[in-house]
Short mmCIF file of C-alpha atoms in Angstrom, two decimals:
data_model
loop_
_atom_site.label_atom_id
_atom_site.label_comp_id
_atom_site.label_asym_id
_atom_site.label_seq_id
_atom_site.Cartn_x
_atom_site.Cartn_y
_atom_site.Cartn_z
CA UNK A 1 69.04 96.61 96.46
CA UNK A 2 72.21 98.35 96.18
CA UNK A 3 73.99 95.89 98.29
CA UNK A 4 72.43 92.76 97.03
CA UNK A 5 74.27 94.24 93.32
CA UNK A 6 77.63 94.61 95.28
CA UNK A 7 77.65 91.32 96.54
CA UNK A 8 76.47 89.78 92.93
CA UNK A 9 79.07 91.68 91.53
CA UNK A 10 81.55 90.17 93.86
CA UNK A 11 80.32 86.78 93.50
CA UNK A 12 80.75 87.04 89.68
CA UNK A 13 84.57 88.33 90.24
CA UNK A 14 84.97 85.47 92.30
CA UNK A 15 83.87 83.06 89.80
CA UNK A 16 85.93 84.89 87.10
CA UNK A 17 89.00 84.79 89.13
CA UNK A 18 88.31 81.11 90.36
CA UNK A 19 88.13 80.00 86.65
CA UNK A 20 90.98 82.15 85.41
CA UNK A 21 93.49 81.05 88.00
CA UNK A 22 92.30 77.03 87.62
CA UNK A 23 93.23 77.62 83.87
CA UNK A 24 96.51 79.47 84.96
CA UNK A 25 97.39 76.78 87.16
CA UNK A 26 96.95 74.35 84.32
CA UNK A 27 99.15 76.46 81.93
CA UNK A 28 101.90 76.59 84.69
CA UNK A 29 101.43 73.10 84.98
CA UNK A 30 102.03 72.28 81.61
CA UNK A 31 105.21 74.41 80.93
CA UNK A 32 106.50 72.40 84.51
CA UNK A 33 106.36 75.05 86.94
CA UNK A 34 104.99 75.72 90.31
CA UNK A 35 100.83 76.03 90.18
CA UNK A 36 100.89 78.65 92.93
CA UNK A 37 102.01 81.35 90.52
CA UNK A 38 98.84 81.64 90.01
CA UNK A 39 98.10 82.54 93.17
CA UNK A 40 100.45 85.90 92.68
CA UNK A 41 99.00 86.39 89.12
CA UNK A 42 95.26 86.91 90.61
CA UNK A 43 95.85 87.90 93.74
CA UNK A 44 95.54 91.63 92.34
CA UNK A 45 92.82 90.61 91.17
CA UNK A 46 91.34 88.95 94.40
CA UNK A 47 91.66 92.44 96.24
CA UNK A 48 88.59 93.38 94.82
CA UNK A 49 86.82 91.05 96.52
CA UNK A 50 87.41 92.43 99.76
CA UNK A 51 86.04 95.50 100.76
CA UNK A 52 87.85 98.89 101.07
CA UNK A 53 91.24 96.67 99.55
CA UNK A 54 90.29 98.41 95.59
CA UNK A 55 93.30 100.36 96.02
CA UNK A 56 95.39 97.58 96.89
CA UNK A 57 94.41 95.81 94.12
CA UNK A 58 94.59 98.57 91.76
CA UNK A 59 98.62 99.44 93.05
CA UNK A 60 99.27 95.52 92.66
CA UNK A 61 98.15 95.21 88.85
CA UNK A 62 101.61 95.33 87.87
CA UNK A 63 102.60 92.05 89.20
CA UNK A 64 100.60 89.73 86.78
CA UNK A 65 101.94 92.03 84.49
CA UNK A 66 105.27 91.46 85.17
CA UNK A 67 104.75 87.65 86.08
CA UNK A 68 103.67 87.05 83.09
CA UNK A 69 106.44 88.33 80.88
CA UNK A 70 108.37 86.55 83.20
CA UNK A 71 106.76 83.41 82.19
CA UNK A 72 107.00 84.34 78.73
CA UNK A 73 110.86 84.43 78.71
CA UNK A 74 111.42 81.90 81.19
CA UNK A 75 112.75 77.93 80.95
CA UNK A 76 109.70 75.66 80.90
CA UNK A 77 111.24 72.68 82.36
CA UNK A 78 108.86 70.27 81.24
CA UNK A 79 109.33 70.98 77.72
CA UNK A 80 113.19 72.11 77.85
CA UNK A 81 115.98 69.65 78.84
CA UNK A 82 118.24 71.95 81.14
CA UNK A 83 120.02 68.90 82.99
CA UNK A 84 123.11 69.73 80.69
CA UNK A 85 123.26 73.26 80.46
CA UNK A 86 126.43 74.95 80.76
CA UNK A 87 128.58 71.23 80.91
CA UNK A 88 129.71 69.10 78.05
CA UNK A 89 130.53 65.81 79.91
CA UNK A 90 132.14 63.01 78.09
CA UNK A 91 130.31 59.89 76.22
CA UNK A 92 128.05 57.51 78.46
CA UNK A 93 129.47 54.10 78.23
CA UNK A 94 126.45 52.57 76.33
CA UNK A 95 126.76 52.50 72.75
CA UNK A 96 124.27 54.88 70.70
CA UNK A 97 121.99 53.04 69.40
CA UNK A 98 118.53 54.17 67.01
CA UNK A 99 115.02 53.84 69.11
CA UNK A 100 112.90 51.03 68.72
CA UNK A 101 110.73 53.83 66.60
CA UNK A 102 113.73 54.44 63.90
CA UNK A 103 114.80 50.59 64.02
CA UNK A 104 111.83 49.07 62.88
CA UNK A 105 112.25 51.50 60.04
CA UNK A 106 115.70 50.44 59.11
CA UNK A 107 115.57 47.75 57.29
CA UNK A 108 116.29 48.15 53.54
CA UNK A 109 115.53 45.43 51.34
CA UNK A 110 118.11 43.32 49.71
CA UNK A 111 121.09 44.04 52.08
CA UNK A 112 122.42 41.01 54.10
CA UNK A 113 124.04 40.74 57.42
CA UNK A 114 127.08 40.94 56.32
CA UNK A 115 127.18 43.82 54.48
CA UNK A 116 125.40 45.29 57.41
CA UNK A 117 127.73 44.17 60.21
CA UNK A 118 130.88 45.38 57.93
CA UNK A 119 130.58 48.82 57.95
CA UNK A 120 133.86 50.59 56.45
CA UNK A 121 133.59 53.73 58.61
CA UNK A 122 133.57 57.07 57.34
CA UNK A 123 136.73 59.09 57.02
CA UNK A 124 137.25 60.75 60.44
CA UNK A 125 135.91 64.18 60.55
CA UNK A 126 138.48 66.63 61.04
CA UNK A 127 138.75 69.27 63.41
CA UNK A 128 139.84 71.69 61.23
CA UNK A 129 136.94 73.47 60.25
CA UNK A 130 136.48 75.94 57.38
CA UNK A 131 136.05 79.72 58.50
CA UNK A 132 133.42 81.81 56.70
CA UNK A 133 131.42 78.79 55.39
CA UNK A 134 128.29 80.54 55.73
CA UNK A 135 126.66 82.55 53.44
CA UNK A 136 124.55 84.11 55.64
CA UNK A 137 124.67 85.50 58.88
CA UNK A 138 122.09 83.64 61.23
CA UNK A 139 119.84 85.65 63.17
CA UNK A 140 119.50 84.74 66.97
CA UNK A 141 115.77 85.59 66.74
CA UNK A 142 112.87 82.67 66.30
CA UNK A 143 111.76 82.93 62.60
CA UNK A 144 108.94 80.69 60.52
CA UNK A 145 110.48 78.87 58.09
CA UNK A 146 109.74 80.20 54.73
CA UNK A 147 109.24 76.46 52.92
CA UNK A 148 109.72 77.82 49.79
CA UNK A 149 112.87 79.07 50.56
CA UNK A 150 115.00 77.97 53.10
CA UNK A 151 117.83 79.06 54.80
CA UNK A 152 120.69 77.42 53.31
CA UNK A 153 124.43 76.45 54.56
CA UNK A 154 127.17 75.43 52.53
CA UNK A 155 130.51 74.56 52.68
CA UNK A 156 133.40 74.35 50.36
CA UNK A 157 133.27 71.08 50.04
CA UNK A 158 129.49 70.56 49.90
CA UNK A 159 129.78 71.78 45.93
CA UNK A 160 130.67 68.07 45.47
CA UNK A 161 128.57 65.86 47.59
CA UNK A 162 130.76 62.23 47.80
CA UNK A 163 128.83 59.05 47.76
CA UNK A 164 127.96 57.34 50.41
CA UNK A 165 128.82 53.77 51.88
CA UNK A 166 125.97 51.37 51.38
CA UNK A 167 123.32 51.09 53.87
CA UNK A 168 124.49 49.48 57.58
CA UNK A 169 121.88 49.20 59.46
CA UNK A 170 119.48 45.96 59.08
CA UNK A 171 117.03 45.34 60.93
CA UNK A 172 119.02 42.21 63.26
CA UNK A 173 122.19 44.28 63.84
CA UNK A 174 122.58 46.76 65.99
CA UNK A 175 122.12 49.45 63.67
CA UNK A 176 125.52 51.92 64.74
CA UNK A 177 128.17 48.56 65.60
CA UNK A 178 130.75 50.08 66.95
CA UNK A 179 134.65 49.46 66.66
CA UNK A 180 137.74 50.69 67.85
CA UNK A 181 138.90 53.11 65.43
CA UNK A 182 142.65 51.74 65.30
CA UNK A 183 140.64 48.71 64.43
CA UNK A 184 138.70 50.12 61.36
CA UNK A 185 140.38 52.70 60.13
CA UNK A 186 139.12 55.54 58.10
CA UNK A 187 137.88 54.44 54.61
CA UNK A 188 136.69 56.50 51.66
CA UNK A 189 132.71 56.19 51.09
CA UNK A 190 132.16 54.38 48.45
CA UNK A 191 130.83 55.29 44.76
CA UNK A 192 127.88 54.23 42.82
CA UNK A 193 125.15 55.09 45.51
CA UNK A 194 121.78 55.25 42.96
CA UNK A 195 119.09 57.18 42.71
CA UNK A 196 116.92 55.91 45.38
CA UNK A 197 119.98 55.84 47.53
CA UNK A 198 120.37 59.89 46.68
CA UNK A 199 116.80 59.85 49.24
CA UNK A 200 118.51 58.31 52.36
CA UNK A 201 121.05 60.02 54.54
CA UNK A 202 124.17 59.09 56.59
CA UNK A 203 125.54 60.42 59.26
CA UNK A 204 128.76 59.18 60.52
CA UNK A 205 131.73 59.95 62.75
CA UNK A 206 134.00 59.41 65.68
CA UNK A 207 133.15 59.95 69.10
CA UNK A 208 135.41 60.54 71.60
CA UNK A 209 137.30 57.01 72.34
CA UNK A 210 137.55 56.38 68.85
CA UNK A 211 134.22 54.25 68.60
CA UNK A 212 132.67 54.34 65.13
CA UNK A 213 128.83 56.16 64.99
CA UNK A 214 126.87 55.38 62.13
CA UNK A 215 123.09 56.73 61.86
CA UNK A 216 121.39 55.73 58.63
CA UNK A 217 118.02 57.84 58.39
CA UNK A 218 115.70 57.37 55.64
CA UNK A 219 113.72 59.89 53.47
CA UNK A 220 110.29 57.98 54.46
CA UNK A 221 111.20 58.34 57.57
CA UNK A 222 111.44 61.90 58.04
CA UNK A 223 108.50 62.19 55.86
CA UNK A 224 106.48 60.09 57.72
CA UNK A 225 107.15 62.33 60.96
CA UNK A 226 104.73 65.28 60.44
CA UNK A 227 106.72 67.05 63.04
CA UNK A 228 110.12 66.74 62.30
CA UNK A 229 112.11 63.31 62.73
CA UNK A 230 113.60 64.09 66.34
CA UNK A 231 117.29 63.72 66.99
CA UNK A 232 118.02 63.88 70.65
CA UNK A 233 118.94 61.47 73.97
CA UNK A 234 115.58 60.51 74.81
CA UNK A 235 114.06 56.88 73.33
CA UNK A 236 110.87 58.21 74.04
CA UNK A 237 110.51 60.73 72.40
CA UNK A 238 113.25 60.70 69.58
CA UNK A 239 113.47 58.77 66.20
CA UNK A 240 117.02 58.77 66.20
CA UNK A 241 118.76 58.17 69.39
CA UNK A 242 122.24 59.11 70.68
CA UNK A 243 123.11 58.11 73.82
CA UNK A 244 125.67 60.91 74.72
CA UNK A 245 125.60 63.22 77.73
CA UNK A 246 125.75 66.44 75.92
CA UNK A 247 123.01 65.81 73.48
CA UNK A 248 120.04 66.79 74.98
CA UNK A 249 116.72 64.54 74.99
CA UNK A 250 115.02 66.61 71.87
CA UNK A 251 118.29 67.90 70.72
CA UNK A 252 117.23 68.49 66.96
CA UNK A 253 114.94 67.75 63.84
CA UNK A 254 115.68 66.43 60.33
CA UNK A 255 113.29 67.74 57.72
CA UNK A 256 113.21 67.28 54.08
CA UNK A 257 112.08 69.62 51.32
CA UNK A 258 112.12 67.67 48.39
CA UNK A 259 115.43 65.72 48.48
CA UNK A 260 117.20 68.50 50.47
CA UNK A 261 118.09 67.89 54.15
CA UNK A 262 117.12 70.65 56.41
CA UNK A 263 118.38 70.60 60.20
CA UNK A 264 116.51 72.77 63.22
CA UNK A 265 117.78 73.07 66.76
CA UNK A 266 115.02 72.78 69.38
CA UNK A 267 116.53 74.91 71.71
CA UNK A 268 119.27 72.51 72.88
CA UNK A 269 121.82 73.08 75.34
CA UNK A 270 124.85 72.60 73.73
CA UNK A 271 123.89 73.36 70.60
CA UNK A 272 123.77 72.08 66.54
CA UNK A 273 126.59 73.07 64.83
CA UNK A 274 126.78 72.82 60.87
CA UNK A 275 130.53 72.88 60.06
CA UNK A 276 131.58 74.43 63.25
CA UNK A 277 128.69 77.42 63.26
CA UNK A 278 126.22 77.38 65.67
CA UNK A 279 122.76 77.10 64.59
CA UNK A 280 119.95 79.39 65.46
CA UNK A 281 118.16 77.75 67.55
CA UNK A 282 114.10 76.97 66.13
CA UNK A 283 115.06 77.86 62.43
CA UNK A 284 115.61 74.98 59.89
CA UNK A 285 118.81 75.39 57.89
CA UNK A 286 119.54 73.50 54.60
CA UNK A 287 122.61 71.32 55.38
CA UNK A 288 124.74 69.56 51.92
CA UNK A 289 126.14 66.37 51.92
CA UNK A 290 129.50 66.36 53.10
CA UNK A 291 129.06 68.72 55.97
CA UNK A 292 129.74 68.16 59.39
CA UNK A 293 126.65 68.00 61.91
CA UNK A 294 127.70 68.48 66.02
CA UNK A 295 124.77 67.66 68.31
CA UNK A 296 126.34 68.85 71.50
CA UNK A 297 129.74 67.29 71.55
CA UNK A 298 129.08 64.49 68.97
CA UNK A 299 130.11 65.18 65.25
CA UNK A 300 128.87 63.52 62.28
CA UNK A 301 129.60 63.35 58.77
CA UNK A 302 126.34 63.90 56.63
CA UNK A 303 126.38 62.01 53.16
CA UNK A 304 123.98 60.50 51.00
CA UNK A 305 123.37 56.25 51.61
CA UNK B 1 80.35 106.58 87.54
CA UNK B 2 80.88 109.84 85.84
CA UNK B 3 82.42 109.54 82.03
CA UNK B 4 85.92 110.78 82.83
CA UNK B 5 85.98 108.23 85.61
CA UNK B 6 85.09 106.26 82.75
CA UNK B 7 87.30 106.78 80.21
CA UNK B 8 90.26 106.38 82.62
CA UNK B 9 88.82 103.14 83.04
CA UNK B 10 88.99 102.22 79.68
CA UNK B 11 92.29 103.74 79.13
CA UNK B 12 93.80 101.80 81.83
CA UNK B 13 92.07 98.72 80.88
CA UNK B 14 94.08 98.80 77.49
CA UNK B 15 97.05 99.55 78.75
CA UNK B 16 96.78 96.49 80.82
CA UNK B 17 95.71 94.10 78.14
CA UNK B 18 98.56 96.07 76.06
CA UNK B 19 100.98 94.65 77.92
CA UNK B 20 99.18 91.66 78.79
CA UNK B 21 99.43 90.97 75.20
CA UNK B 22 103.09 90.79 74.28
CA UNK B 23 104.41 88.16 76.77
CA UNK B 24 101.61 86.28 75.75
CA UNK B 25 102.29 87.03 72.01
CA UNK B 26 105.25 85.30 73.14
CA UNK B 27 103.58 82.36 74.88
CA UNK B 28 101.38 81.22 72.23
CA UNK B 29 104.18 80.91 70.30
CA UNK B 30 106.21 78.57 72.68
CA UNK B 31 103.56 77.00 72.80
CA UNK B 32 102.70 76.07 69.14
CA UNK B 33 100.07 78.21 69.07
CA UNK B 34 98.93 80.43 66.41
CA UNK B 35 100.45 84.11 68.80
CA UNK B 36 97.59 85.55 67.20
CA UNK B 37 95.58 84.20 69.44
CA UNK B 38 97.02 86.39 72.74
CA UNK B 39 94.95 89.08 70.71
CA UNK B 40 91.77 87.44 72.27
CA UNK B 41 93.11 88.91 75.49
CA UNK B 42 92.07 92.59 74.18
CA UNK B 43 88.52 91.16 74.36
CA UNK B 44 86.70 92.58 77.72
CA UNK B 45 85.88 89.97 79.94
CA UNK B 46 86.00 86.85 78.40
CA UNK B 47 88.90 87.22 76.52
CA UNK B 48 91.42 86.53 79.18
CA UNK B 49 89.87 83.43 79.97
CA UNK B 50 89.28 82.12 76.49
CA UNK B 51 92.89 82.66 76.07
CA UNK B 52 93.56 80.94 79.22
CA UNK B 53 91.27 78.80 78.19
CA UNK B 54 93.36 77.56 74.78
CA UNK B 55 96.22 77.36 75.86
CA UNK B 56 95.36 75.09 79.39
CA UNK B 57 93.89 72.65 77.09
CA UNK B 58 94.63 72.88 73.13
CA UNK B 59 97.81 70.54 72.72
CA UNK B 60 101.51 72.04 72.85
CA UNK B 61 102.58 70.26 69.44
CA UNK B 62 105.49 71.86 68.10
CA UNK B 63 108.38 69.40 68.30
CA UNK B 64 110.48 71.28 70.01
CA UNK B 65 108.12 71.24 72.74
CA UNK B 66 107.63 67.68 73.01
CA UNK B 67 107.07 67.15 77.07
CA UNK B 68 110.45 65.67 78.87
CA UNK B 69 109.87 62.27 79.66
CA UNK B 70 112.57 61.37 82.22
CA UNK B 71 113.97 57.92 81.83
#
């Protein structure tokens, strides 16, 4: 009787580890690592299967232990782009352009061609950044968001947000044309954007041969991405597109709380920077017009459209 | 099973789950998870695997986590 409880005990610990490492295998498998991790996690486990090995297993029990905090801290490469870390290469030859996802958004009513294929470009961003813009010191730990009351950046010259140029971007063009910038020259942003206009956003810049980069985002856009209008490399998986070897595939989101901008790393590799500060990485930070937004090595000018 | 041998049982059993919890604390959260969830792991039993259990199969939302699709 005795032994027929032993081995039903052992049956039932085999079960329990057989279902506990399939769903460890799956978890492994989702974050993009090797399956047979789970092997090591249960295999303290599994000593108690065999007879007269209770001790081993009992010795061993630190190893899931430790495994798993390992897991905890480490790079999931299927959900983290690490092709880039530690490099900033230069600009792929291919223009940036917005996915098919953001393009079929673009379109705004009562603009022609020609107003969208004549984009004065923004006035080139300069390098010179303001020191001690912040008003805050950003914590390096992951925080929630507080909705109500965001974390907020702002520069010198953000007091003052300048209007915008007109919208670009139709939905025939190519919605960031690109031209020399010896060509077209830095121009100020025109006045007289309205109020509906006050909803949209610009960001525009240089990149590094001089080619102009215009992204025109819209405020029903970002709304109408529950979670968070994606800026990063990947078409897939990113409303707004840019095609540049140091932004990584989900580089950053764009959120709005009420007509405010708010800008979150997702854990990039190279970075967002607001006005030459790096940005915690998985905290949303309130960005003003007129800033200057760096995914990886591209900089834009944010302004209202 | 005498109740000392017991209750250095127990005591070791929540020292494991303990720190069994905290890396999953952290977990849950990477995952989009609510990280009160690694709590379930306290539970005797079945509480590792319901854990287990969410997080193999309840989506990873969060967009920061959105899977890499290589090109």
């Amino acid at each position: 009787m005795e032994l027929v409880l032993e081995i039903g005990i052992r049956v039932l610990l085999a079960a329990y580890i057989g279902i506990g490492g399939w769903l460890t295998m799956r978890v492994l498998q989702l974050a993009g690592l090797r399956w047979w991790w789970a092997i090591l996690l249960w295999a303290p486990a599994g000593c108690w299967l065999v007879p007269g090995a209770e001790l081993a297993g009992l010795l061993a029990a630190p190893i899931p232990v430790i495994l798993t905090w390992a897991f905890a801290y480490a790079e999931w490469p299927a959900l983290i782009d690490r092709s880039r870390i530690g490099r900033r290469s230069g600009i792929t030859p291919e223009a940036p352009q917005l996915s098919e996802r953001a393009r079929a958004h673009t379109f705004f009513p009562g603009m022609d061609d020609d107003e969208a294929n004549s984009p004065p470009p923004p006035p080139r961003p300069s390098r010179d950044l303001p020191s001690g813009a912040l008003e805050q010191t950003i914590p390096h730990k992951r925080q929630p968001v507080d909705p109500d009351n965001p974390p907020i950046l702002r520069t010198p010259n953000s007091q003052r947000p300048p209007a915008a140029a007109p919208a670009r971007v139709s939905h025939r063009s190519n919605p960031t044309p690109q031209t020399p910038a010896s060509e077209a020259g830095p121009s100020a942003p025109p006045n007289g954007a309205g109020p509906a206009d006050r909803e949209n956003w610009m960001l525009s810049g240089f990149d590094d041969e001089g080619r102009v980069l215009r992204y025109q985002v819209r405020a029903d856009d970002i709304r109408a991405c529950d979670d968070g209008y994606v800026v990063g490399r990947n078409p897939q998986v990113a409303n707004l597109v840019i095609s540049d070897d140091s932004v990584s595939r989900n580089h950053a989101c764009l959120r709005l709380k009420g007509l405010r901008l708010l800008v979150e790393d997702l854990g990039s590799a190279n970075g967002t920077w607001i006005d030459g500060r790096a940005l915690s990485p998985h905290r949303a930070f309130e960005v003003a017009p007129g800033a200057s937004i760096e995914f990886g090595g591209v900089k834009l000018t944010l302004t209202h459209a | 099973m005498d109740t000392e041998t017991l209750i250095i049982w127990i005591c070791g059993y929540i020292a494991f789950s303990g720190l069994m919890v905290a890396p999953l604390w952290v977990i849950f959260r990477r995952a989009g998870h609510a990280a009160a969830l690694s709590l379930l792991f306290l539970l005797p039993v079945a509480g590792p695997l319901i854990a287990l259990y969410l997080l193999a199969f309840r989506p990873w939302s969060t967009p920061h986590n959105l899977p890499r699709q290589d090109a």
